[in-house]
Coordinates of C-alpha atoms in Angstrom, one line a residue:
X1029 CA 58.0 17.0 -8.9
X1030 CA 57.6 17.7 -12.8
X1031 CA 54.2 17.5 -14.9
X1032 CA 54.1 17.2 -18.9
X1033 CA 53.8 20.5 -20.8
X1034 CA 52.3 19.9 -24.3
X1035 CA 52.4 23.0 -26.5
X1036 CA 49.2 24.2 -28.2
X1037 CA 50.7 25.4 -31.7
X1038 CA 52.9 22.3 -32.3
X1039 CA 51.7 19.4 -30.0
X1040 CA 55.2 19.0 -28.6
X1041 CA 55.8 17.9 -25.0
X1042 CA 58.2 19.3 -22.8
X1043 CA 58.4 18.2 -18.9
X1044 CA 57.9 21.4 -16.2
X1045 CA 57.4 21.7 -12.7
X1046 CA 54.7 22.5 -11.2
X1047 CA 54.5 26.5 -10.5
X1048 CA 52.3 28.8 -8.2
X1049 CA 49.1 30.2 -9.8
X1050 CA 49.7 33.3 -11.8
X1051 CA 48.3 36.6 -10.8
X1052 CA 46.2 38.1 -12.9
X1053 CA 46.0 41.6 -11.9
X1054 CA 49.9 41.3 -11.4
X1055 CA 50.3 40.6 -14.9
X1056 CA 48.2 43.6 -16.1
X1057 CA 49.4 45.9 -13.3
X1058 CA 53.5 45.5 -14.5
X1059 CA 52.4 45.8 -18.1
X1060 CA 50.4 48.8 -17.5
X1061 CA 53.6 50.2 -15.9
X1062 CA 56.1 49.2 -18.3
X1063 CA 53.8 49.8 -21.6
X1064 CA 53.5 53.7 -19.9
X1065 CA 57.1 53.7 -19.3
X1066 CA 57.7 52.7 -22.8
X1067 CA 55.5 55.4 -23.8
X1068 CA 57.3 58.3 -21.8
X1069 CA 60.9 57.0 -23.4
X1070 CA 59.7 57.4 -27.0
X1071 CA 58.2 60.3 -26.4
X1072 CA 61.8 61.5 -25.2
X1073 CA 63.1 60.3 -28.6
X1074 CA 60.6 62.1 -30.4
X1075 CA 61.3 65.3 -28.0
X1076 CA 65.2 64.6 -28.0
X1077 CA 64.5 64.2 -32.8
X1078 CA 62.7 67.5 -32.7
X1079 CA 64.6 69.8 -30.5
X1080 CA 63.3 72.9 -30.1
X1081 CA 60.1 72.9 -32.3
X1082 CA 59.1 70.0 -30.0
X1083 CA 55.6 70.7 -28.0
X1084 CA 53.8 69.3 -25.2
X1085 CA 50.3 69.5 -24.8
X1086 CA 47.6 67.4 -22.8
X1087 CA 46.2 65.8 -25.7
X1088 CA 49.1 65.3 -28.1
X1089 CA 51.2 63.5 -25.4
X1090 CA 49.0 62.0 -22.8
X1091 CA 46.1 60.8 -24.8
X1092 CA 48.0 60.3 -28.3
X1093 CA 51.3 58.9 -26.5
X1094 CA 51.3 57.9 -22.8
X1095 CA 47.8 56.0 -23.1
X1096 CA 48.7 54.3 -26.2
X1097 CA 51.2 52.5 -24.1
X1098 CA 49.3 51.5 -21.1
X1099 CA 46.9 50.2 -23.5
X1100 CA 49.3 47.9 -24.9
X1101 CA 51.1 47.4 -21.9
X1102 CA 47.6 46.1 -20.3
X1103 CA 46.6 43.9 -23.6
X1104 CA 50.5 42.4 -23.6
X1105 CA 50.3 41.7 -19.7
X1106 CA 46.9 40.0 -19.9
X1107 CA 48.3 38.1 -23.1
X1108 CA 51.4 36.7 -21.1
X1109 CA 49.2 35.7 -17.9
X1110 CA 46.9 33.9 -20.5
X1111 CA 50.1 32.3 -22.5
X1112 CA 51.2 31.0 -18.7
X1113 CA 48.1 29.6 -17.9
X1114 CA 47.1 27.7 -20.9
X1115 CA 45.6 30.2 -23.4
X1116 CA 42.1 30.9 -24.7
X1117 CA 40.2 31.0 -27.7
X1118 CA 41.8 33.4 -29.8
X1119 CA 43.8 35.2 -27.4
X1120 CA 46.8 35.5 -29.9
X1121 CA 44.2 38.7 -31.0
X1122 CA 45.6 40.4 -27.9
X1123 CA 48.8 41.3 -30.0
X1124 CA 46.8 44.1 -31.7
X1125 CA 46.7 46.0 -28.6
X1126 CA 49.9 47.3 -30.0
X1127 CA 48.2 48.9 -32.4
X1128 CA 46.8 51.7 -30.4
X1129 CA 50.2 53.4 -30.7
X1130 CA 48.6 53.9 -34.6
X1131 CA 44.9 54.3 -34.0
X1132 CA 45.3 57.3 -30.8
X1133 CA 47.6 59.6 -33.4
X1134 CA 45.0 59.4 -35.9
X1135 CA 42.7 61.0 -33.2
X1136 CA 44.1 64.2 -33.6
X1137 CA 42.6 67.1 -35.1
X1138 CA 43.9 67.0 -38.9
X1139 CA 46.3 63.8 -38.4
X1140 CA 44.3 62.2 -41.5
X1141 CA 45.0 65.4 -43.4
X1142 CA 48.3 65.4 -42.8
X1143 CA 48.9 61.5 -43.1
X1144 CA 47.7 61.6 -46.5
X1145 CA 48.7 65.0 -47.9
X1146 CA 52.2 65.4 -46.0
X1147 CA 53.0 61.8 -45.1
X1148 CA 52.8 63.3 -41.3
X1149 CA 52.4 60.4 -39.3
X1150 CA 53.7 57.2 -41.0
X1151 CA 55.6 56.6 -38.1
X1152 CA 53.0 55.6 -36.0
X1153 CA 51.6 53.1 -38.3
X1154 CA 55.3 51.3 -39.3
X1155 CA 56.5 51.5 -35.7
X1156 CA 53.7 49.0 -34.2
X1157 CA 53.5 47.0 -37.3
X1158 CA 57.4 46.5 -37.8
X1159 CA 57.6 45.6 -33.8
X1160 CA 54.7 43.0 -34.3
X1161 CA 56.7 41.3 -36.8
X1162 CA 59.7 41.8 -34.8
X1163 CA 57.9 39.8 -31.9
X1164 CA 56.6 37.4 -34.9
X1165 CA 60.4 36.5 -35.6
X1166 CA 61.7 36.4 -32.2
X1167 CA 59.0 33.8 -30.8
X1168 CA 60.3 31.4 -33.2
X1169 CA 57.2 29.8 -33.2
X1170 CA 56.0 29.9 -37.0
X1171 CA 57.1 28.9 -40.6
X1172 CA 61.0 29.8 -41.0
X1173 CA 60.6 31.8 -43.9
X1174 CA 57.4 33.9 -42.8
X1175 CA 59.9 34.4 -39.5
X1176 CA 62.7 35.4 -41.7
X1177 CA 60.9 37.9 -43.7
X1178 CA 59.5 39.3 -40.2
X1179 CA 63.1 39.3 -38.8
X1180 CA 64.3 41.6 -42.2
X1181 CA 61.6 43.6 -42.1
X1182 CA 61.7 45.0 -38.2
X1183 CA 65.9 45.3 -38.6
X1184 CA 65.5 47.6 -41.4
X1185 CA 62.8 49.7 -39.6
X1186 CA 65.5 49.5 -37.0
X1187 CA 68.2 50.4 -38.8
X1188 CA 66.0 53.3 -40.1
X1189 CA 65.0 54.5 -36.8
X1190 CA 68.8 54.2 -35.5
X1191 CA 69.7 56.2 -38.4
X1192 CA 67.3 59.0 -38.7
X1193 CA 69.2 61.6 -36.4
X1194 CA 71.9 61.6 -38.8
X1195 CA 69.8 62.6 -41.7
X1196 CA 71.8 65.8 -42.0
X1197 CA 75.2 65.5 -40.9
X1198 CA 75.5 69.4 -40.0
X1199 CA 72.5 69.4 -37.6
X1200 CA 72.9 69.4 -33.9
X1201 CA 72.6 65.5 -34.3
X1202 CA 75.3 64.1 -36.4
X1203 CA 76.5 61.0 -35.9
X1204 CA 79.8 62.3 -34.2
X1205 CA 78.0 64.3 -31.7
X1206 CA 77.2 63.0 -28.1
X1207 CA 73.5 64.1 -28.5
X1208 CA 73.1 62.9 -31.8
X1209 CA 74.2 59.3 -30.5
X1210 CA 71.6 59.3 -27.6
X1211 CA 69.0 59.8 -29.7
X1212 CA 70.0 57.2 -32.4
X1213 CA 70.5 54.9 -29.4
X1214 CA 67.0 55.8 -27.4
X1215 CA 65.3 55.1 -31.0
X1216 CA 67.0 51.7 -31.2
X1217 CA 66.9 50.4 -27.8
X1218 CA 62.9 51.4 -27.7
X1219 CA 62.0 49.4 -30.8
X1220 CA 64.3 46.2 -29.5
X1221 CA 62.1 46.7 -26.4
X1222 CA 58.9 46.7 -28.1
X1223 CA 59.9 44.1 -30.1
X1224 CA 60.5 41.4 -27.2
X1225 CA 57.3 42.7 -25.6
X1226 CA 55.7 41.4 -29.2
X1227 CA 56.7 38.5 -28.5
X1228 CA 54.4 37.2 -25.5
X1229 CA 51.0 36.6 -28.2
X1230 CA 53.4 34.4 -30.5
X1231 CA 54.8 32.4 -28.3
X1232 CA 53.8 28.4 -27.2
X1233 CA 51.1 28.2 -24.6
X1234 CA 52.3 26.7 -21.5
X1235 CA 50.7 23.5 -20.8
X1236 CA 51.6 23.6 -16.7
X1237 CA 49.4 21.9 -13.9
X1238 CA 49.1 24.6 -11.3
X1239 CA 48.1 23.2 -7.9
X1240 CA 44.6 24.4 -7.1
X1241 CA 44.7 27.5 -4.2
X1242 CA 43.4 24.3 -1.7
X1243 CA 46.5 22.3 -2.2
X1244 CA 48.9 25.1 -1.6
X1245 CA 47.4 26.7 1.4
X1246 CA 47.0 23.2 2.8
X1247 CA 50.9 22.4 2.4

């Protein structure tokens, strides 16, 4: 048996069958994982850029890095268990959760010093906002031309990230070196990631008639 789905951002219908109640804390719980997962493989890009003069310390990497992304991961899971059951007011706000990838750098002692004297730190604030607008694009759920200028502007910032191992063709990274390639290829592959995660806030809200719990255990 199907029900009628009618979208929230356009009003158009679409016919669905009826589905199981979403979990909430299932939702949350995977995004926690794969948002700290995320976190651990771009810090591995960042480890695998630097090389040597690479450090680990509690703060710099579990409270500037790792948390970021279960914050994220938590606000992108929550977002996609609202989007399946309807929405709520203003919920598309959740996308901003990204955002703590830019906000916990700037935490560190002299990170607004650097940002603004050195340029230290840039990354942090293009990476979220360049996936956001990847996630914009990819939703297709917008004006064309506000999702084509989204699409451009998160393939250069991929281009860019794909390309910055090979800034200096003699270093260890060059683009005909096995390393050099894994890193240009970690780079990439986590911003297409984060990108599709961006997507959940922009999509169409499912319109879906979930039996209530009553009428499933009683079946």
């Amino acid at each position: 048996m199907s029900s009628t789905r009618i979208t929230a951002s356009t009003g158009a219908e679409a016919s669905t069958a009826d589905r199981p109640r979403p979990s909430a804390a299932a939702h949350v719980a995977v995004g926690a994982i794969a948002g700290l997962a995320w976190a651990a493989a771009f810090r591995g890009f960042m480890a695998g850029l630097a090389g040597g003069a690479s450090a680990f310390d509690w703060y710099g990497t579990y409270v500037a890095i790792l948390l970021p992304g279960v914050i994220a991961g938590v606000g992108l899971g929550w977002a996609e268990y609202l989007r399946r059951t309807g929405g709520r007011p203003h919920w598309r706000w959740l996308a901003l959760s990204v955002l703590a990838f830019t906000v916990a750098p700037l935490t560190m002692p002299g990170a607004f010093e650097a940002l603004f004297t050195q340029g230290l730190g840039g990354g942090a604030i293009a990476v979220p906002l360049a996936a956001l607008a990847g996630g914009y694009a990819l939703a297709r759920n917008g004006p064309l031309w506000a999702r084509i200028g989204c699409g451009i502007l998160a393939a250069l910032v991929l281009a860019a990230l794909a390309a910055l191992p090979f800034g200096d063709a003699t270093s260890r990274l060059a683009h005909d070196l096995p390393r050099g390639v894994w890193v240009a290829t970690l780079a990439a592959s986590c911003f297409a990631v984060l990108c599709i995660a961006c997507m959940i806030p922009f999509r169409r809200v499912d319109r879906v008639r979930i039996p209530p719990r009553g009428d499933r255990a009683s079946g």
